[in-house]
Amino acid sequence: MLAPAIYFSYYSVQYDIENPVCSVAPMRKIILAAFLALFSAAALFAGARWAFHGRFFQETDNAYVKADAVTVSAKIANRIARVAVEENAYVNQGDPLVLLENEDYAAARRQAEAEVAARKAALESIRQQITLADAKIADAAAAIKSAKAQLTLKQLDRKRTADLADRNVAARQSLDQANAGVENWSGKLESAEAALDAAKAAALVARAQKDEAQAALKKADALYETALLNEENTVVRAPRDGVVGNLAARDGQFVSPGQRLMSLVPLNDVYVVANFKETQIEGIYPGAKATLELDAFPGEEIIGEVENFSPASGSEFSLLPPENATGNFVKIVQRVPIRIRITEAPENVTILPGLSVTASVDTRTGDREAPVFSPRRHIEESPPISVAPQEMNTAG
């Protein structure tokens, strides 16, 4: 007795329970044709995408967010009275960060201020001496003029008296008196001339002392400014806007000049450094548009713009640059750091220095005539900042 046979039909394939014979040739052809069609479509799409889009882009995942962090340190040595900020706090330029004990520097400033006052008083005294010497010079000159006039008059009187005495008209006593008058005014003239020489010498000495006093006053002013600057440096201020990080300062700690107290990270001025292979940089120029994606925020697109190139590959700035003149040379593809400025970023994306980035640059954009290095910027000279509360007049 034959067992009942059940047939299933699916895509021209028949199964017989009693005789499991399968005809798969038509199915294989259909699957192969479908696979080839899908593969051809995918290849066509990929080829079209590469031809019209992908070949114009250079991409690397060797990129990182950077910021020009500032190391904050003290300019003078002293003990910390109080740390005025906390870790991860945002500060503005000029905000106090660390307060050092300032009693010693305040005392030094007061001492320097007193020295300036003393030097000013000494200079004023010398100026008065010069004024007095000039007055004595004027008096001596007037006395000389008067003595010369009187001497001339007495000499004329003596001559007339001598003539009269020779003719026996005048008495001999009158001639003696005339001679005595000439000798008297001659002595007075010599005294006036000596007084003039002494006054001039005193004036010269006083003016020399004035020069020394002015130099001493300038030195005292400089010491005062130094003391005042040291006192101001007991307050360590933020050199720029940023967020406090790596805070190492503690209350009561003794610090030395140049010792790191904290770092200041300008999160409002971050950028990306993308290390492209040397075979990728052809066609990348300043101004080229870049698409950035942080590993911390996948799917969030950040827009950037190429700013400039590094002057050398990354290996040239390593601690031990490669020496390719040796016999065991192995060629390694070098990477060139390219700086990318961030122009647009989603509000929900927090861009922190050190984060990994995937950077893609559109080589169809950019200025081919622009220099790959930043142009030299002219820094205008500014007048020195006066630290004194008011100008000190040292002119005399």
Short mmCIF file of C-alpha atoms in Angstrom, two decimals:
data_model
loop_
_atom_site.label_atom_id
_atom_site.label_comp_id
_atom_site.label_asym_id
_atom_site.label_seq_id
_atom_site.Cartn_x
_atom_site.Cartn_y
_atom_site.Cartn_z
CA MET A 1 0.00 0.00 0.00
CA LEU A 2 1.43 3.37 -1.05
CA ALA A 3 1.62 6.07 1.56
CA PRO A 4 -0.20 9.30 0.67
CA ALA A 5 2.01 11.83 -1.09
CA ILE A 6 1.93 15.45 -0.18
CA TYR A 7 3.32 18.06 -2.58
CA PHE A 8 4.37 21.56 -1.82
CA SER A 9 4.95 24.09 -4.49
CA TYR A 10 7.10 27.19 -3.81
CA TYR A 11 8.97 29.12 -6.49
CA SER A 12 8.76 26.18 -8.89
CA VAL A 13 10.28 23.80 -6.31
CA GLN A 14 8.40 20.57 -5.55
CA TYR A 15 8.93 18.32 -2.53
CA ASP A 16 7.73 14.72 -2.41
CA ILE A 17 7.59 13.19 1.04
CA GLU A 18 8.01 9.71 -0.35
CA ASN A 19 10.56 10.82 -2.94
CA PRO A 20 12.31 13.93 -1.68
CA VAL A 21 13.57 15.13 -5.03
CA CYS A 22 14.27 18.85 -5.19
CA SER A 23 14.58 20.89 -8.33
CA VAL A 24 16.70 23.87 -7.26
CA ALA A 25 18.22 25.03 -10.51
CA PRO A 26 15.54 27.65 -11.26
CA MET A 27 15.75 29.02 -7.71
CA ARG A 28 19.52 29.34 -7.83
CA LYS A 29 19.28 31.34 -11.02
CA ILE A 30 16.71 33.68 -9.52
CA ILE A 31 18.74 34.22 -6.32
CA LEU A 32 21.95 34.72 -8.29
CA ALA A 33 20.25 37.19 -10.60
CA ALA A 34 18.81 39.11 -7.66
CA PHE A 35 22.20 39.16 -5.91
CA LEU A 36 23.95 40.37 -9.04
CA ALA A 37 21.32 43.05 -9.52
CA LEU A 38 21.69 44.28 -5.94
CA PHE A 39 25.47 44.16 -6.16
CA SER A 40 25.45 46.06 -9.43
CA ALA A 41 23.11 48.68 -7.99
CA ALA A 42 25.26 49.09 -4.87
CA ALA A 43 28.43 49.29 -6.97
CA LEU A 44 26.79 51.82 -9.28
CA PHE A 45 25.62 53.89 -6.32
CA ALA A 46 29.03 53.72 -4.64
CA GLY A 47 30.78 54.59 -7.89
CA ALA A 48 28.46 57.50 -8.56
CA ARG A 49 28.84 58.73 -4.99
CA TRP A 50 32.64 58.53 -5.24
CA ALA A 51 32.66 60.19 -8.68
CA PHE A 52 30.41 63.09 -7.74
CA HIS A 53 31.15 63.42 -4.02
CA GLY A 54 33.63 61.13 -2.29
CA ARG A 55 36.68 61.76 -4.43
CA PHE A 56 36.60 65.42 -3.44
CA PHE A 57 36.83 64.69 0.30
CA GLN A 58 39.83 63.79 2.42
CA GLU A 59 39.02 62.18 5.76
CA THR A 60 40.98 61.20 8.84
CA ASP A 61 40.14 60.03 12.34
CA ASN A 62 43.57 61.14 13.58
CA ALA A 63 42.26 64.48 14.78
CA TYR A 64 41.80 66.05 18.18
CA VAL A 65 40.32 69.15 19.77
CA LYS A 66 42.95 71.61 20.96
CA ALA A 67 43.02 74.84 22.96
CA ASP A 68 45.79 77.26 23.83
CA ALA A 69 45.70 76.60 27.56
CA VAL A 70 47.62 79.01 29.78
CA THR A 71 49.65 77.92 32.77
CA VAL A 72 49.07 80.34 35.64
CA SER A 73 52.00 80.97 37.97
CA ALA A 74 53.14 83.55 40.50
CA LYS A 75 55.74 86.21 39.68
CA ILE A 76 57.00 86.49 43.25
CA ALA A 77 57.71 84.09 46.08
CA ASN A 78 55.42 84.06 49.11
CA ARG A 79 52.84 82.03 50.96
CA ILE A 80 49.30 81.71 49.62
CA ALA A 81 46.79 83.53 51.79
CA ARG A 82 43.70 82.34 49.88
CA VAL A 83 42.81 80.57 46.66
CA ALA A 84 40.01 82.70 45.19
CA VAL A 85 38.67 80.21 42.61
CA GLU A 86 37.49 76.62 42.49
CA GLU A 87 38.24 73.81 40.09
CA ASN A 88 36.34 74.06 36.76
CA ALA A 89 35.21 77.63 37.46
CA TYR A 90 34.85 80.11 34.59
CA VAL A 91 36.81 83.34 35.05
CA ASN A 92 37.23 86.52 33.06
CA GLN A 93 40.49 88.23 32.24
CA GLY A 94 41.73 90.18 35.24
CA ASP A 95 39.77 88.23 37.86
CA PRO A 96 41.81 87.41 41.01
CA LEU A 97 42.78 83.75 41.15
CA VAL A 98 45.22 83.48 44.06
CA LEU A 99 45.95 85.95 46.87
CA LEU A 100 49.45 85.86 48.36
CA GLU A 101 50.43 87.31 51.73
CA ASN A 102 51.38 90.93 51.08
CA GLU A 103 52.53 92.34 54.43
CA ASP A 104 56.24 92.23 53.54
CA TYR A 105 55.68 93.74 50.11
CA ALA A 106 53.40 96.44 51.49
CA ALA A 107 56.08 97.40 54.01
CA ALA A 108 58.70 97.48 51.24
CA ARG A 109 56.41 99.72 49.19
CA ARG A 110 55.95 102.13 52.11
CA GLN A 111 59.70 102.22 52.69
CA ALA A 112 60.32 102.95 49.01
CA GLU A 113 57.65 105.65 49.12
CA ALA A 114 59.37 107.27 52.11
CA GLU A 115 62.71 107.13 50.29
CA VAL A 116 61.15 108.93 47.34
CA ALA A 117 59.82 111.64 49.66
CA ALA A 118 63.25 112.04 51.28
CA ARG A 119 64.95 112.30 47.89
CA LYS A 120 62.44 114.92 46.80
CA ALA A 121 63.11 116.95 49.95
CA ALA A 122 66.87 116.73 49.39
CA LEU A 123 66.45 117.86 45.81
CA GLU A 124 64.30 120.80 46.90
CA SER A 125 66.93 121.82 49.46
CA ILE A 126 69.62 121.79 46.79
CA ARG A 127 67.42 123.87 44.52
CA GLN A 128 67.15 126.45 47.29
CA GLN A 129 70.93 126.42 47.66
CA ILE A 130 71.26 127.09 43.94
CA THR A 131 68.80 129.97 44.22
CA LEU A 132 70.78 131.42 47.14
CA ALA A 133 74.06 131.02 45.26
CA ASP A 134 72.60 132.76 42.22
CA ALA A 135 71.45 135.62 44.48
CA LYS A 136 74.95 135.91 45.96
CA ILE A 137 76.40 135.99 42.45
CA ALA A 138 74.07 138.84 41.57
CA ASP A 139 74.96 140.73 44.76
CA ALA A 140 78.68 140.22 44.15
CA ALA A 141 78.34 141.40 40.57
CA ALA A 142 76.50 144.53 41.76
CA ALA A 143 79.16 145.14 44.41
CA ILE A 144 81.89 144.84 41.79
CA LYS A 145 80.13 147.30 39.54
CA SER A 146 79.73 149.79 42.41
CA ALA A 147 83.33 149.32 43.54
CA LYS A 148 84.62 149.89 40.03
CA ALA A 149 82.61 153.07 39.73
CA GLN A 150 83.85 154.39 43.08
CA LEU A 151 87.40 153.36 42.27
CA THR A 152 87.27 155.25 38.99
CA LEU A 153 85.94 158.32 40.77
CA LYS A 154 88.63 158.14 43.45
CA GLN A 155 91.34 157.74 40.82
CA LEU A 156 90.12 160.91 39.07
CA ASP A 157 90.05 162.76 42.37
CA ARG A 158 93.60 161.64 43.11
CA LYS A 159 94.78 162.80 39.70
CA ARG A 160 93.24 166.24 40.14
CA THR A 161 94.60 166.51 43.68
CA ALA A 162 98.06 165.49 42.49
CA ASP A 163 98.01 168.17 39.78
CA LEU A 164 96.99 170.80 42.29
CA ALA A 165 99.62 169.59 44.75
CA ASP A 166 102.30 169.87 42.05
CA ARG A 167 101.33 173.54 41.53
CA ASN A 168 101.21 174.06 45.30
CA VAL A 169 97.54 174.82 45.09
CA ALA A 170 96.38 171.83 47.18
CA ALA A 171 97.84 170.70 50.45
CA ARG A 172 99.86 167.51 50.71
CA GLN A 173 97.26 166.14 53.11
CA SER A 174 94.58 166.27 50.41
CA LEU A 175 96.76 164.12 48.14
CA ASP A 176 97.25 161.57 50.92
CA GLN A 177 93.50 161.37 51.44
CA ALA A 178 92.94 160.86 47.72
CA ASN A 179 95.50 158.04 47.67
CA ALA A 180 93.82 156.43 50.67
CA GLY A 181 90.43 156.57 48.90
CA VAL A 182 91.84 154.82 45.83
CA GLU A 183 93.40 152.06 47.93
CA ASN A 184 90.17 151.63 49.93
CA TRP A 185 87.99 151.06 46.87
CA SER A 186 90.62 148.90 45.27
CA GLY A 187 90.35 146.62 48.30
CA LYS A 188 86.57 146.67 48.15
CA LEU A 189 86.72 145.71 44.46
CA GLU A 190 89.00 142.79 45.19
CA SER A 191 86.67 141.65 47.99
CA ALA A 192 83.66 141.84 45.67
CA GLU A 193 85.47 139.87 42.98
CA ALA A 194 86.45 137.22 45.55
CA ALA A 195 82.84 137.06 46.74
CA LEU A 196 81.74 136.58 43.13
CA ASP A 197 84.20 133.74 42.59
CA ALA A 198 83.04 132.06 45.83
CA ALA A 199 79.37 132.40 44.85
CA LYS A 200 80.04 130.93 41.41
CA ALA A 201 81.93 128.01 42.96
CA ALA A 202 79.07 127.40 45.39
CA ALA A 203 76.60 127.46 42.51
CA LEU A 204 78.66 124.92 40.57
CA VAL A 205 78.81 122.61 43.59
CA ALA A 206 75.07 122.99 44.18
CA ARG A 207 74.28 122.19 40.55
CA ALA A 208 76.48 119.09 40.71
CA GLN A 209 74.67 118.04 43.87
CA LYS A 210 71.41 118.69 42.06
CA ASP A 211 72.39 116.25 39.30
CA GLU A 212 73.26 113.63 41.91
CA ALA A 213 70.02 114.26 43.75
CA GLN A 214 67.99 113.90 40.55
CA ALA A 215 69.73 110.60 39.77
CA ALA A 216 69.07 109.41 43.32
CA LEU A 217 65.42 110.44 42.98
CA LYS A 218 65.08 108.49 39.71
CA LYS A 219 66.59 105.46 41.40
CA ALA A 220 64.19 105.86 44.33
CA ASP A 221 61.29 106.16 41.88
CA ALA A 222 62.37 102.94 40.16
CA LEU A 223 62.61 101.14 43.50
CA TYR A 224 59.19 102.45 44.43
CA GLU A 225 57.68 101.22 41.17
CA THR A 226 59.32 97.83 41.70
CA ALA A 227 57.97 97.63 45.25
CA LEU A 228 54.52 98.70 44.08
CA LEU A 229 54.60 96.14 41.27
CA ASN A 230 55.66 93.41 43.69
CA GLU A 231 52.78 94.34 45.97
CA GLU A 232 50.36 94.19 43.04
CA ASN A 233 51.80 90.82 42.05
CA THR A 234 50.64 89.36 45.35
CA VAL A 235 47.29 89.10 43.56
CA VAL A 236 47.58 86.53 40.76
CA ARG A 237 45.02 87.46 38.11
CA ALA A 238 43.60 85.61 35.13
CA PRO A 239 45.61 86.43 32.00
CA ARG A 240 42.59 85.70 29.78
CA ASP A 241 39.05 84.35 29.82
CA GLY A 242 38.80 80.62 30.44
CA VAL A 243 37.94 77.73 32.74
CA VAL A 244 40.16 76.78 35.66
CA GLY A 245 41.60 73.28 35.41
CA ASN A 246 44.28 71.18 37.07
CA LEU A 247 44.17 73.40 40.16
CA ALA A 248 47.29 72.80 42.25
CA ALA A 249 47.30 75.87 44.53
CA ARG A 250 46.29 75.38 48.17
CA ASP A 251 45.80 77.80 51.04
CA GLY A 252 48.97 78.20 53.10
CA GLN A 253 51.21 76.76 50.39
CA PHE A 254 54.53 78.49 49.73
CA VAL A 255 55.04 79.17 46.04
CA SER A 256 58.05 80.25 44.00
CA PRO A 257 58.18 82.42 40.89
CA GLY A 258 57.15 80.41 37.84
CA GLN A 259 55.62 77.56 39.85
CA ARG A 260 52.43 76.25 38.22
CA LEU A 261 49.32 77.04 40.23
CA MET A 262 46.62 76.06 37.75
CA SER A 263 45.78 75.92 34.07
CA LEU A 264 43.35 78.21 32.30
CA VAL A 265 41.58 76.65 29.31
CA PRO A 266 39.83 79.01 26.86
CA LEU A 267 36.84 76.86 25.93
CA ASN A 268 35.45 79.69 23.80
CA ASP A 269 38.46 79.49 21.51
CA VAL A 270 38.99 75.80 20.75
CA TYR A 271 40.06 74.39 17.40
CA VAL A 272 40.83 71.05 15.79
CA VAL A 273 44.20 69.71 14.67
CA ALA A 274 43.73 67.02 12.02
CA ASN A 275 46.80 64.91 11.18
CA PHE A 276 46.33 64.05 7.50
CA LYS A 277 48.63 61.68 5.66
CA GLU A 278 51.09 63.33 3.33
CA THR A 279 49.28 61.65 0.45
CA GLN A 280 46.04 63.42 1.41
CA ILE A 281 47.08 67.05 1.68
CA GLU A 282 47.11 67.71 -2.06
CA GLY A 283 44.05 69.81 -2.78
CA ILE A 284 43.59 71.03 0.81
CA TYR A 285 43.93 74.79 1.06
CA PRO A 286 43.14 77.43 3.69
CA GLY A 287 39.47 78.28 3.71
CA ALA A 288 38.35 74.77 2.74
CA LYS A 289 35.15 73.64 4.42
CA ALA A 290 35.48 70.80 6.91
CA THR A 291 32.95 68.51 8.53
CA LEU A 292 33.80 67.37 12.03
CA GLU A 293 32.31 64.67 14.22
CA LEU A 294 33.28 64.07 17.82
CA ASP A 295 33.54 60.49 19.03
CA ALA A 296 31.79 61.68 22.19
CA PHE A 297 28.79 62.91 20.16
CA PRO A 298 28.32 60.54 17.22
CA GLY A 299 25.97 61.77 14.53
CA GLU A 300 26.35 65.44 15.52
CA GLU A 301 27.85 67.43 12.66
CA ILE A 302 30.21 70.32 13.36
CA ILE A 303 31.22 72.73 10.61
CA GLY A 304 34.78 74.03 10.39
CA GLU A 305 37.22 75.75 8.07
CA VAL A 306 40.87 75.03 7.35
CA GLU A 307 43.08 77.77 8.79
CA ASN A 308 46.67 76.78 8.13
CA PHE A 309 49.23 74.00 7.95
CA SER A 310 51.98 73.00 10.33
CA PRO A 311 55.45 74.01 9.05
CA ALA A 312 56.62 70.39 9.29
CA SER A 313 55.30 66.88 9.75
CA GLY A 314 54.56 65.70 13.24
CA SER A 315 57.64 63.49 13.43
CA GLU A 316 59.94 66.49 13.01
CA PHE A 317 58.76 67.90 16.35
CA SER A 318 59.06 64.63 18.24
CA LEU A 319 61.59 64.24 21.04
CA LEU A 320 63.72 61.95 18.86
CA PRO A 321 63.23 62.88 15.20
CA PRO A 322 63.80 60.00 12.76
CA GLU A 323 67.26 59.69 11.24
CA ASN A 324 66.69 58.32 7.75
CA ALA A 325 70.37 58.30 6.80
CA THR A 326 70.91 55.01 8.62
CA GLY A 327 71.02 51.69 6.81
CA ASN A 328 67.80 50.31 8.29
CA PHE A 329 65.53 52.78 6.51
CA VAL A 330 61.83 51.92 6.44
CA LYS A 331 59.56 54.36 4.66
CA ILE A 332 56.64 55.47 6.79
CA VAL A 333 53.83 57.66 5.59
CA GLN A 334 54.13 60.97 7.43
CA ARG A 335 51.27 62.99 8.79
CA VAL A 336 50.94 66.76 8.51
CA PRO A 337 48.97 68.62 11.22
CA ILE A 338 46.33 70.95 9.76
CA ARG A 339 44.52 73.44 11.97
CA ILE A 340 40.76 73.68 11.51
CA ARG A 341 38.74 76.53 12.96
CA ILE A 342 35.28 75.64 14.27
CA THR A 343 32.61 77.88 12.73
CA GLU A 344 29.32 76.15 13.65
CA ALA A 345 28.46 73.63 16.34
CA PRO A 346 25.19 72.28 17.76
CA GLU A 347 24.22 73.77 21.10
CA ASN A 348 24.01 70.35 22.75
CA VAL A 349 27.62 69.50 21.86
CA THR A 350 30.30 70.31 24.44
CA ILE A 351 33.65 70.66 22.71
CA LEU A 352 36.48 69.97 25.13
CA PRO A 353 40.21 69.92 24.38
CA GLY A 354 41.57 66.43 23.92
CA LEU A 355 38.44 64.85 22.46
CA SER A 356 38.86 62.63 19.40
CA VAL A 357 37.48 63.90 16.10
CA THR A 358 36.78 62.52 12.66
CA ALA A 359 37.57 65.28 10.16
CA SER A 360 36.52 65.42 6.50
CA VAL A 361 37.71 68.26 4.22
CA ASP A 362 36.05 69.25 0.97
CA THR A 363 38.88 69.83 -1.51
CA ARG A 364 36.55 71.64 -3.91
CA THR A 365 36.53 74.59 -1.55
CA GLY A 366 39.36 76.70 -0.24
CA ASP A 367 41.53 79.47 -1.61
CA ARG A 368 44.30 78.01 -3.76
CA GLU A 369 46.11 81.37 -3.77
CA ALA A 370 46.13 81.72 0.01
CA PRO A 371 49.35 80.91 1.91
CA VAL A 372 49.26 77.63 3.77
CA PHE A 373 50.91 79.34 6.76
CA SER A 374 49.41 82.17 8.78
CA PRO A 375 50.62 85.58 7.58
CA ARG A 376 52.87 87.51 9.90
CA ARG A 377 50.88 89.80 12.13
CA HIS A 378 52.21 93.25 12.93
CA ILE A 379 52.20 93.85 16.65
CA GLU A 380 51.95 97.54 17.36
CA GLU A 381 54.17 98.82 20.10
CA SER A 382 52.21 100.12 23.04
CA PRO A 383 53.51 102.54 25.66
CA PRO A 384 54.60 100.93 28.94
CA ILE A 385 51.92 100.68 31.58
CA SER A 386 52.59 102.87 34.60
CA VAL A 387 52.12 101.01 37.84
CA ALA A 388 52.38 104.11 40.03
CA PRO A 389 49.08 105.65 41.17
CA GLN A 390 50.29 109.05 40.02
CA GLU A 391 53.22 110.36 38.03
CA MET A 392 56.22 111.50 40.00
CA ASN A 393 57.84 114.67 38.71
CA THR A 394 61.60 114.23 38.84
CA ALA A 395 62.48 117.13 36.55
CA GLY A 396 64.39 119.95 38.08
#
